[in-house]
Amino acid sequence: MSAPHAVNTSHPLLRVVVYGAAIVLAMLHVFVTFRGLSSATGMEQAQLAREIARGHGYTTKVIRPYAWARMNASGKTVTLEALPEITQPPLQPLIWAPAFKLFERHQLFDPVKGGSIYLLDRVIACIGVVGMLLTLIWTHGAARLLFDDTVAAFAALSLLVCEPLWQLSVSGSPLALLLPLFALSFRLLVAAQVRLQEGQGIFLQALLIGLLAALMLLTEWMALWLVAGLLIAAAFTLPGKRFAVVVMAVPPVLALAAWGWWLVGACGDPLGGAKTIFQCHLLSIDPSLLQRDFSIVTQPVAVDDLLRKIAHNWENQLSQGFAHLGYILPAAVFFIALLHRFRRRETARSCLGLAIIFGAVALGLGFLGLPAKTEDDHALYIVLAPAMSIFGTAMLAVLWLRLKGGMAVTFWARLGFGVLAVVLSAVPMAAELPAHVKQGLLLRGRIYPHWPPYAPDRVTYVRRLTSPEEMVFADAPWFVAWYADVRSAWLPVKRSDFTAMTEQAEAKGAMVAGIVVTPLSARVDHFHEAFTGPYREWPDLIFRGPMLALDRDFNPHPDFKYKIPLPLVALMVGAKESISMQMTFYTDKIRAPKN
């Protein structure tokens, strides 16, 4: 394809319209259709940022059994009131903490006064959409360097109308921060390719890419594969610039070394609680099972199972491929662009580099797997989608030109490829956004949350039912800790671990008030998985609430003292049946809510 370097300056009024549309969409997703955070990792990092804003240091109210066991094994003297966070990466909480400090008076979620949407959730959403807007700007800039202004405009417009990208930006997921970081990294990589072709130095670009790679590593641990792909791509596509690749590699290596050194001081292990994520690369189990294990036993590796696991994970991810790319048509066409020979060397090298990065990410996600599919907080494919859209849009232009036989007289003959790319990429937004806008304008502050499994306004009753020195266990501790502001331990895999954790907590002066059960633990594809899945030892907690609707009680274990169910979300079922407790707080005594 001929990709002219000359840029056609677009009409200023058209740019104003596009910028205005981007700002309007950002405002709609933050102030009209926003339903609160949807990312589990986002909620956990949010409560961590709130603790930092309160001056409590890098401490957490989410207690993971594995992390607790890791702290015990290190011999460190820690208290549950100030438990160091050794699992979550630090960048996103450190970015949120100053913003939370500005809203110090609103740090306690009160749905009665403030509505069903937590104000700090909206603060996070504001930061997220700023990242989305920066992603649009930097992607457009990279496209203008590689192609002409027309391709750049349609690539950016395809991202502008991508509803999954907007939903990601307000979800609180660390992927929302990775979006602009990688977009700027790719923009700098393209600039380095252009400067290299023109015989200029690229030291500054290499240094900035290295700094951004370090930030990506401190945002999401699975970004290690993203950064590895970036460095390999630079090594293969920047001929004769080995020193520049070394410059890129130094900042992320130093960042990992510094964070590992901090973790050694905190828990005696340079990988901390995130070690389970990398262990699961070699195991055929979900990372959550290791996180809920109150031990640090190393699991054996079965090579045959590992190979089957990778093939199975790739099969599942391939079946959801278009969804993983945000339903962006040009991003999907990127794979066809790999078969095309671009005339400009910088364009061909950038395309090859992006393919290498995608391959590294696919390899990593093949090892780990994505249990939550497109909603998984490790689903890195969508982070690459904006850059992939650049080459996909250019390839659509090539195919369209050949389809039209080189005739470019009418608007449709010249720009029909872009119209199709934007319209087809906008299908999810056209299907969802109007209804969500109508609902948001009608309900305003009482808009429905992400239920199931999350009902933030209801879980705040846990704070009113407990005292400050008490803690709870939960199947979604990030949710309880963030919205109820109560110390929450993840319900362990084994009941015996629950007993051990309870005894240790009481020995440290933290009384266990009970257990919060949400619909999250009851999510199974088949009914039998409830008795063989991750919560197989807790059927009395999972099924007791819904069974009460049929006037049938699922008897708990005789020696289990948390037998009194207090409904947080309850629904009437029929005229003769009782209520179905969809979200329940199981406690050991009758509790009166505090004001």
XYZ file of C-alpha atoms in Angstrom:
595
model
C 0.000 0.000 0.000
C 1.174 3.491 -0.730
C 1.011 5.452 2.483
C 1.863 9.081 1.750
C 3.642 10.918 4.506
C 1.947 14.198 3.667
C -0.907 15.023 5.976
C -4.142 16.476 4.729
C -5.264 19.078 7.190
C -8.875 18.519 8.145
C -11.410 21.304 8.475
C -11.191 23.037 11.910
C -14.971 22.872 12.343
C -14.912 19.125 11.820
C -12.262 18.769 14.517
C -14.345 20.840 16.927
C -17.335 18.567 16.269
C -15.284 15.428 16.944
C -13.723 16.864 20.098
C -17.150 17.976 21.256
C -18.606 14.515 20.628
C -15.782 12.933 22.637
C -16.405 15.253 25.588
C -20.173 14.648 25.433
C -19.670 10.878 25.437
C -17.282 11.195 28.367
C -19.822 13.248 30.331
C -22.631 10.810 29.535
C -20.642 7.814 30.764
C -19.628 9.539 33.992
C -22.726 11.499 34.980
C -25.699 9.864 33.239
C -25.216 6.159 32.546
C -22.625 5.407 35.251
C -23.644 2.561 37.585
C -20.571 2.390 39.795
C -17.412 0.346 39.529
C -17.713 -3.074 37.923
C -14.118 -4.301 38.301
C -13.224 -6.424 41.328
C -9.582 -5.368 41.055
C -10.693 -1.754 40.731
C -12.671 -1.955 43.985
C -9.738 -3.524 45.813
C -7.316 -0.901 44.548
C -9.836 1.830 45.369
C -10.059 0.872 49.041
C -6.256 0.729 49.070
C -6.111 4.260 47.648
C -8.596 5.410 50.302
C -6.354 4.024 53.061
C -3.399 5.891 51.536
C -5.479 9.088 51.413
C -6.340 8.627 55.100
C -2.655 8.537 55.982
C -2.603 4.822 56.828
C 0.164 4.050 54.361
C 0.162 1.200 51.857
C -2.258 -0.900 53.915
C -5.393 -2.777 52.929
C -8.740 -3.826 54.351
C -8.944 -6.773 51.942
C -7.363 -9.791 53.621
C -6.390 -12.554 51.206
C -5.706 -15.906 52.931
C -2.525 -16.533 50.925
C -1.178 -13.054 51.658
C -1.958 -13.515 55.352
C -0.136 -16.863 55.338
C 2.794 -15.250 53.504
C 3.015 -12.600 56.220
C 2.928 -15.280 58.920
C 5.710 -17.252 57.194
C 7.913 -14.164 57.028
C 7.852 -13.767 60.787
C 6.842 -10.114 60.462
C 4.811 -8.592 63.276
C 1.691 -7.235 61.599
C -1.791 -6.312 62.730
C -4.984 -6.722 60.758
C -5.743 -3.037 61.353
C -2.658 -2.095 59.308
C -2.009 -5.078 57.057
C 0.498 -4.220 54.303
C -0.755 -4.750 50.754
C 1.515 -7.277 49.043
C -0.658 -8.371 46.095
C -1.909 -5.349 44.175
C 0.451 -3.225 42.009
C 0.847 0.321 43.340
C 0.476 2.785 40.459
C -3.290 3.127 40.136
C -3.923 3.477 43.913
C -1.188 6.105 44.100
C -2.873 8.054 41.289
C -6.301 7.850 42.920
C -5.171 8.666 46.475
C -4.606 12.455 45.964
C -8.032 12.758 44.325
C -9.621 10.903 47.256
C -7.858 13.259 49.644
C -9.600 16.201 47.968
C -12.955 14.531 48.716
C -12.056 13.577 52.271
C -15.498 14.529 53.613
C -17.156 12.079 51.222
C -14.952 9.048 51.870
C -17.695 7.284 53.841
C -20.366 5.966 51.483
C -23.856 7.029 52.620
C -26.486 6.030 50.025
C -29.278 7.735 52.000
C -27.719 11.176 51.584
C -25.650 10.765 48.442
C -27.702 8.383 46.303
C -26.898 4.877 45.133
C -23.686 5.934 43.330
C -20.640 6.387 45.541
C -19.038 9.779 44.883
C -15.531 8.304 44.853
C -16.701 5.841 42.179
C -17.519 8.842 40.035
C -14.101 10.348 40.757
C -12.501 7.140 39.472
C -14.729 7.254 36.392
C -13.638 10.846 35.678
C -9.989 9.826 35.788
C -10.773 6.840 33.556
C -12.448 8.856 30.804
C -9.521 11.287 30.787
C -7.347 8.265 30.034
C -9.752 7.288 27.256
C -9.542 10.743 25.685
C -5.746 10.645 25.843
C -5.841 7.231 24.167
C -7.829 8.745 21.294
C -5.372 11.628 20.922
C -2.225 9.486 21.010
C -3.664 6.844 18.690
C -4.656 9.535 16.232
C -1.132 10.957 16.429
C 0.471 7.579 15.700
C -1.875 7.048 12.749
C -0.980 10.436 11.256
C 2.715 9.562 11.399
C 2.151 6.248 9.639
C -0.616 7.161 7.187
C -2.577 10.183 6.027
C -5.102 12.278 7.915
C -8.070 10.343 6.508
C -6.933 6.979 7.874
C -6.040 8.606 11.204
C -9.456 10.241 11.490
C -11.442 7.075 10.785
C -9.251 5.020 13.123
C -9.917 7.511 15.924
C -13.645 7.678 15.126
C -13.890 3.881 15.316
C -12.494 4.091 18.856
C -14.714 7.036 19.730
C -17.892 5.030 19.082
C -16.616 1.871 20.808
C -18.911 1.307 23.783
C -16.740 -1.446 25.396
C -13.827 1.001 25.571
C -15.979 3.603 27.313
C -17.323 0.984 29.726
C -13.778 -0.131 30.468
C -12.694 3.435 31.160
C -15.290 3.852 33.953
C -14.980 0.327 35.383
C -12.006 1.025 37.653
C -10.038 -1.812 36.049
C -6.255 -1.351 35.783
C -6.724 -1.988 32.059
C -8.270 1.500 31.887
C -4.911 2.935 32.940
C -2.970 0.607 30.638
C -4.935 1.974 27.656
C -3.321 5.455 27.574
C 0.054 4.143 28.777
C 0.325 1.688 25.903
C -1.166 4.160 23.407
C 1.574 6.655 24.268
C 4.228 3.906 24.184
C 3.148 2.900 20.694
C 3.024 6.540 19.626
C 6.651 6.921 20.746
C 7.652 3.647 19.092
C 6.193 4.895 15.805
C 8.020 8.205 16.236
C 11.243 6.259 16.802
C 10.641 4.299 13.591
C 10.087 7.509 11.625
C 13.192 9.186 13.085
C 15.258 6.062 12.417
C 14.174 6.091 8.781
C 15.169 9.749 8.529
C 18.598 9.037 10.064
C 17.921 10.820 13.370
C 18.630 9.699 16.959
C 15.989 7.951 19.079
C 17.531 8.054 22.573
C 14.764 10.267 24.031
C 11.986 8.115 22.567
C 13.675 4.953 23.892
C 14.011 6.430 27.373
C 10.371 7.550 27.453
C 9.192 4.139 26.234
C 11.229 2.527 29.026
C 9.664 4.801 31.648
C 6.184 4.010 30.327
C 7.024 0.291 30.374
C 7.942 0.624 34.043
C 4.620 2.338 34.745
C 2.744 -0.419 32.916
C 4.441 -3.068 35.050
C 3.392 -1.198 38.196
C -0.197 -1.017 36.924
C -0.945 -4.675 36.151
C 1.361 -7.640 36.797
C 0.268 -9.385 33.599
C 1.627 -6.341 31.751
C 4.945 -8.169 32.092
C 3.994 -9.961 28.866
C 3.050 -6.658 27.261
C 6.387 -5.098 28.187
C 8.297 -8.199 27.105
C 6.575 -8.031 23.723
C 7.386 -4.320 23.468
C 11.081 -4.928 24.110
C 11.245 -7.869 21.679
C 9.442 -5.781 19.058
C 11.961 -2.974 19.514
C 14.851 -5.413 19.204
C 13.505 -6.808 15.921
C 12.228 -3.604 14.325
C 14.889 -1.063 15.325
C 17.875 -2.396 13.354
C 21.270 -1.265 14.593
C 19.818 0.290 17.751
C 20.712 -2.252 20.405
C 21.666 0.507 22.820
C 18.178 2.005 22.478
C 16.648 -1.385 23.384
C 18.880 -1.547 26.456
C 17.729 1.946 27.429
C 14.112 0.781 27.105
C 14.755 -2.289 29.262
C 16.499 -0.547 32.176
C 13.521 1.376 33.715
C 11.138 -1.633 33.921
C 13.916 -3.811 35.367
C 14.689 -1.152 37.982
C 10.987 -0.729 38.784
C 10.543 -4.469 39.341
C 13.711 -4.616 41.435
C 12.594 -1.708 43.614
C 9.132 -3.167 44.158
C 10.592 -6.615 44.840
C 12.917 -5.087 47.425
C 9.931 -3.430 49.128
C 8.024 -6.721 49.148
C 10.980 -8.558 50.673
C 10.911 -6.087 53.529
C 7.144 -6.440 53.907
C 6.670 -10.200 53.584
C 10.008 -11.851 52.816
C 9.156 -12.707 49.199
C 10.053 -10.494 46.195
C 6.828 -11.525 44.436
C 4.558 -11.088 47.459
C 0.965 -12.170 47.049
C 1.216 -11.778 43.274
C 3.315 -14.945 43.244
C 0.113 -16.957 42.815
C -0.553 -15.255 39.464
C 2.757 -16.453 38.077
C 2.363 -19.879 39.694
C -0.925 -20.289 37.851
C 0.903 -19.849 34.553
C 2.187 -23.369 35.163
C -0.876 -24.829 36.879
C -4.320 -25.840 35.652
C -6.204 -23.975 38.385
C -7.643 -20.515 38.771
C -5.478 -17.938 40.628
C -8.371 -17.248 43.013
C -8.070 -20.761 44.448
C -4.438 -20.145 45.376
C -5.311 -16.717 46.767
C -7.957 -18.321 49.014
C -5.591 -21.012 50.299
C -4.322 -20.269 53.820
C -0.953 -21.835 53.077
C 2.061 -21.332 50.849
C 2.460 -24.893 49.601
C 3.954 -25.105 46.092
C 1.759 -27.082 43.718
C 3.343 -29.675 41.344
C 3.532 -28.885 37.629
C 2.095 -31.375 35.126
C 3.503 -30.657 31.650
C 0.771 -32.584 29.803
C -1.954 -30.672 31.644
C -0.130 -27.417 30.954
C -0.114 -27.971 27.191
C -3.808 -28.895 27.210
C -4.526 -25.854 29.326
C -2.827 -23.495 26.865
C -4.684 -24.998 23.915
C -8.002 -24.819 25.790
C -7.395 -21.206 26.830
C -6.530 -20.161 23.281
C -9.642 -21.904 22.009
C -11.816 -19.980 24.462
C -10.107 -16.678 23.737
C -10.322 -17.192 19.985
C -14.057 -17.854 20.252
C -14.409 -14.473 21.985
C -11.828 -12.772 19.766
C -13.990 -9.979 18.346
C -15.404 -9.230 21.793
C -11.894 -9.086 23.293
C -11.098 -6.366 20.733
C -14.115 -4.317 21.787
C -16.093 -5.164 18.615
C -13.886 -2.661 16.756
C -13.962 -3.676 13.093
C -10.593 -2.136 12.104
C -8.901 -3.895 15.042
C -10.086 -7.251 13.711
C -8.901 -6.366 10.192
C -5.394 -5.887 11.618
C -4.754 -9.587 11.074
C -5.443 -9.163 7.354
C -3.087 -6.173 7.322
C -0.297 -8.503 8.424
C -0.530 -10.135 4.981
C -0.097 -6.808 3.211
C 3.272 -5.344 2.266
C 3.422 -1.676 3.240
C 5.767 0.407 1.128
C 7.092 2.664 3.855
C 9.598 0.839 6.022
C 8.552 2.570 9.236
C 4.960 1.478 8.627
C 5.913 -2.137 7.907
C 8.185 -2.271 10.962
C 5.533 -0.770 13.233
C 2.996 -3.297 12.018
C 5.435 -6.155 12.613
C 6.273 -4.782 16.059
C 2.603 -4.653 17.035
C 2.162 -8.239 15.842
C 5.064 -9.314 18.077
C 3.503 -7.536 21.043
C 0.169 -9.210 20.348
C 1.892 -12.600 20.162
C 3.577 -12.074 23.529
C 0.276 -11.062 25.143
C -1.517 -14.043 23.594
C 1.182 -16.367 24.932
C 0.846 -14.982 28.451
C -2.930 -15.130 28.456
C -2.733 -18.651 27.072
C -0.734 -19.665 30.136
C -2.972 -17.827 32.614
C -6.433 -18.063 31.043
C -9.341 -15.639 31.325
C -12.038 -17.225 33.548
C -14.241 -14.122 33.343
C -13.725 -13.886 29.551
C -14.034 -10.313 28.283
C -14.815 -9.007 31.777
C -11.596 -10.430 33.206
C -9.242 -7.834 34.685
C -6.332 -9.567 32.923
C -7.883 -9.409 29.418
C -5.083 -7.367 27.842
C -6.222 -7.760 24.234
C -8.421 -4.667 24.372
C -5.391 -2.580 25.372
C -3.869 -3.382 21.964
C -7.090 -2.717 20.032
C -6.547 1.052 19.477
C -3.110 0.510 17.892
C -4.419 -2.427 15.855
C -7.206 -0.183 14.538
C -4.651 2.031 12.806
C -3.426 -0.708 10.478
C -6.891 -2.230 10.158
C -8.299 1.071 8.926
C -5.478 1.416 6.402
C -6.102 -2.125 5.179
C -9.801 -1.376 4.762
C -8.815 1.609 2.630
C -6.675 -0.643 0.413
C -9.411 -3.232 -0.001
C -12.024 -0.559 -0.671
C -9.874 1.123 -3.313
C -9.364 -2.174 -5.132
C -13.051 -2.995 -4.858
C -13.887 0.316 -6.500
C -11.312 -0.251 -9.243
C -9.241 2.790 -8.301
C -12.118 5.219 -8.934
C -12.270 7.845 -6.212
C -14.711 10.459 -7.460
C -17.705 10.371 -5.161
C -17.723 10.558 -1.389
C -18.774 6.918 -1.083
C -16.065 5.754 -3.484
C -13.381 7.625 -1.548
C -14.482 7.237 2.068
C -17.003 4.419 2.150
C -14.493 2.155 3.930
C -14.301 4.588 6.835
C -18.055 4.954 7.091
C -18.476 1.188 7.266
C -15.696 0.895 9.858
C -17.259 3.510 12.119
C -20.865 2.362 11.690
C -20.137 -1.307 12.338
C -17.916 -0.487 15.321
C -20.745 1.645 16.734
C -23.306 -1.198 16.797
C -22.821 -2.002 20.529
C -23.120 1.689 21.403
C -26.260 2.087 19.277
C -27.795 -0.965 20.954
C -26.978 -0.016 24.554
C -26.294 3.688 25.036
C -29.744 5.196 24.202
C -31.519 2.921 26.694
C -28.884 3.581 29.352
C -29.116 7.351 28.795
C -32.902 7.239 29.133
C -32.620 5.177 32.310
C -29.952 7.458 33.734
C -31.925 10.637 33.073
C -35.036 9.070 34.610
C -33.479 7.574 37.743
C -30.511 9.936 38.174
C -28.912 9.229 41.585
C -30.987 6.068 42.016
C -29.801 4.304 38.896
C -29.541 0.531 39.226
C -26.085 -0.744 40.237
C -24.285 -3.769 38.786
C -26.687 -6.256 40.336
C -26.067 -9.126 40.408
C -23.576 -9.489 41.983
C -23.014 -6.016 43.440
C -25.488 -3.877 45.394
C -23.332 -1.139 47.005
C -26.133 0.660 48.837
C -27.221 -2.560 50.591
C -23.791 -3.734 51.715
C -23.324 -0.518 53.701
C -25.633 -2.102 56.319
C -22.693 -4.345 57.265
C -20.897 -1.270 58.589
C -23.969 -0.321 60.615
C -24.273 -3.855 62.004
C -20.660 -4.183 63.142
C -18.269 -2.328 65.415
C -14.899 -0.870 64.310
C -12.900 -3.646 65.991
C -14.818 -6.363 64.146
C -14.077 -7.883 60.738
C -16.056 -10.069 58.354
C -15.419 -12.830 55.839
C -16.912 -12.535 52.341
C -16.935 -14.159 48.922
C -16.318 -10.653 47.497
C -14.113 -8.935 50.107
C -13.113 -6.147 47.689
C -16.791 -5.184 47.407
C -17.416 -5.182 51.174
C -14.179 -3.366 52.001
C -14.749 -0.628 49.419
C -18.416 0.196 49.968
C -18.983 -0.862 53.592
C -15.500 0.267 54.719
C -15.114 -2.882 56.843
C -12.099 -5.184 57.056
C -12.984 -8.208 54.940
C -11.198 -11.519 54.556
C -11.730 -13.682 51.483
C -13.671 -16.815 52.363
C -11.035 -19.588 52.256
C -11.318 -22.752 50.210
C -11.340 -25.031 53.265
C -13.496 -24.752 56.368
C -10.508 -25.767 58.460
C -8.686 -22.683 57.185
C -11.657 -20.556 58.222
C -11.316 -21.861 61.778
C -7.574 -21.209 61.808
C -7.992 -17.696 60.399
C -10.746 -16.881 62.885
C -8.604 -18.000 65.809
C -5.633 -15.961 64.610
C -7.813 -12.896 64.050
C -9.233 -13.104 67.560
C -5.722 -13.566 68.937
C -4.800 -10.272 67.261
C -7.831 -8.558 68.801
C -10.080 -8.595 65.730
C -13.407 -10.293 66.388
C -15.162 -11.948 63.438
C -18.709 -10.617 63.084
C -19.886 -12.970 60.358
C -19.839 -13.799 56.661
C -21.205 -11.812 53.715
C -22.410 -13.947 50.795
C -23.223 -12.387 47.414
C -24.460 -13.940 44.144
C -20.815 -14.096 43.063
C -20.182 -17.438 44.782
C -23.323 -18.939 43.221
C -22.246 -18.179 39.637
C -21.869 -21.576 37.960
C -22.504 -22.860 34.456
C -23.979 -26.121 35.750
C -25.694 -26.816 39.055
C -23.308 -29.596 40.071
C -20.398 -27.142 39.960
C -21.731 -25.591 43.147
C -20.631 -28.782 44.915
C -17.374 -29.271 42.992
C -16.318 -25.669 42.285
C -14.327 -23.097 44.240
C -16.943 -22.788 47.037
C -17.753 -26.483 47.319
C -17.223 -26.537 51.091
C -19.745 -23.729 51.692
C -23.081 -24.920 50.218
C -24.953 -24.043 53.417
C -24.005 -20.383 52.952
C -24.539 -20.231 49.199
C -27.921 -21.982 49.051
C -29.476 -21.267 52.419
C -30.654 -17.762 51.544
C -32.419 -18.693 48.286
C -33.821 -21.907 49.829
C -35.624 -19.932 52.540
C -37.934 -18.632 49.815
C -39.360 -22.139 49.539
C -39.783 -22.472 53.307
C -36.877 -24.901 53.290
C -33.797 -24.369 55.401
C -30.351 -25.576 54.360
C -29.018 -26.521 57.784
C -25.498 -25.258 58.523
C -22.842 -27.385 60.163
C -23.653 -28.066 63.856
C -20.394 -26.499 65.088
C -20.728 -23.432 62.853
C -21.747 -20.462 64.995
C -22.646 -17.966 62.234
C -26.171 -19.313 61.726
C -28.371 -16.215 61.876
C -29.119 -14.892 58.356
C -29.666 -11.170 57.988
C -30.897 -10.314 54.468
C -29.102 -7.509 52.623
C -30.996 -8.107 49.361
C -34.242 -10.117 49.604
C -36.959 -10.815 47.033
C -40.500 -12.112 47.517
C -41.150 -15.404 45.710
C -44.811 -16.234 45.162
C -47.755 -15.684 47.492
C -47.142 -18.595 49.849
C -43.381 -18.724 49.845
C -41.071 -16.635 51.995
C -38.330 -14.263 50.858
C -35.294 -15.287 48.855
C -32.128 -13.850 50.416
C -29.995 -13.036 47.389
C -27.287 -11.326 49.448
C -26.974 -12.325 53.078
C -24.975 -11.464 56.174
C -24.615 -14.562 58.348
C -23.790 -13.655 61.925
C -23.723 -15.161 65.409
C -26.267 -12.942 67.149
C -29.127 -10.554 66.555
C -27.678 -7.179 65.656
C -29.320 -3.779 65.673
C -28.150 -1.292 63.042
C -26.294 1.771 64.266
C -27.066 5.252 62.997
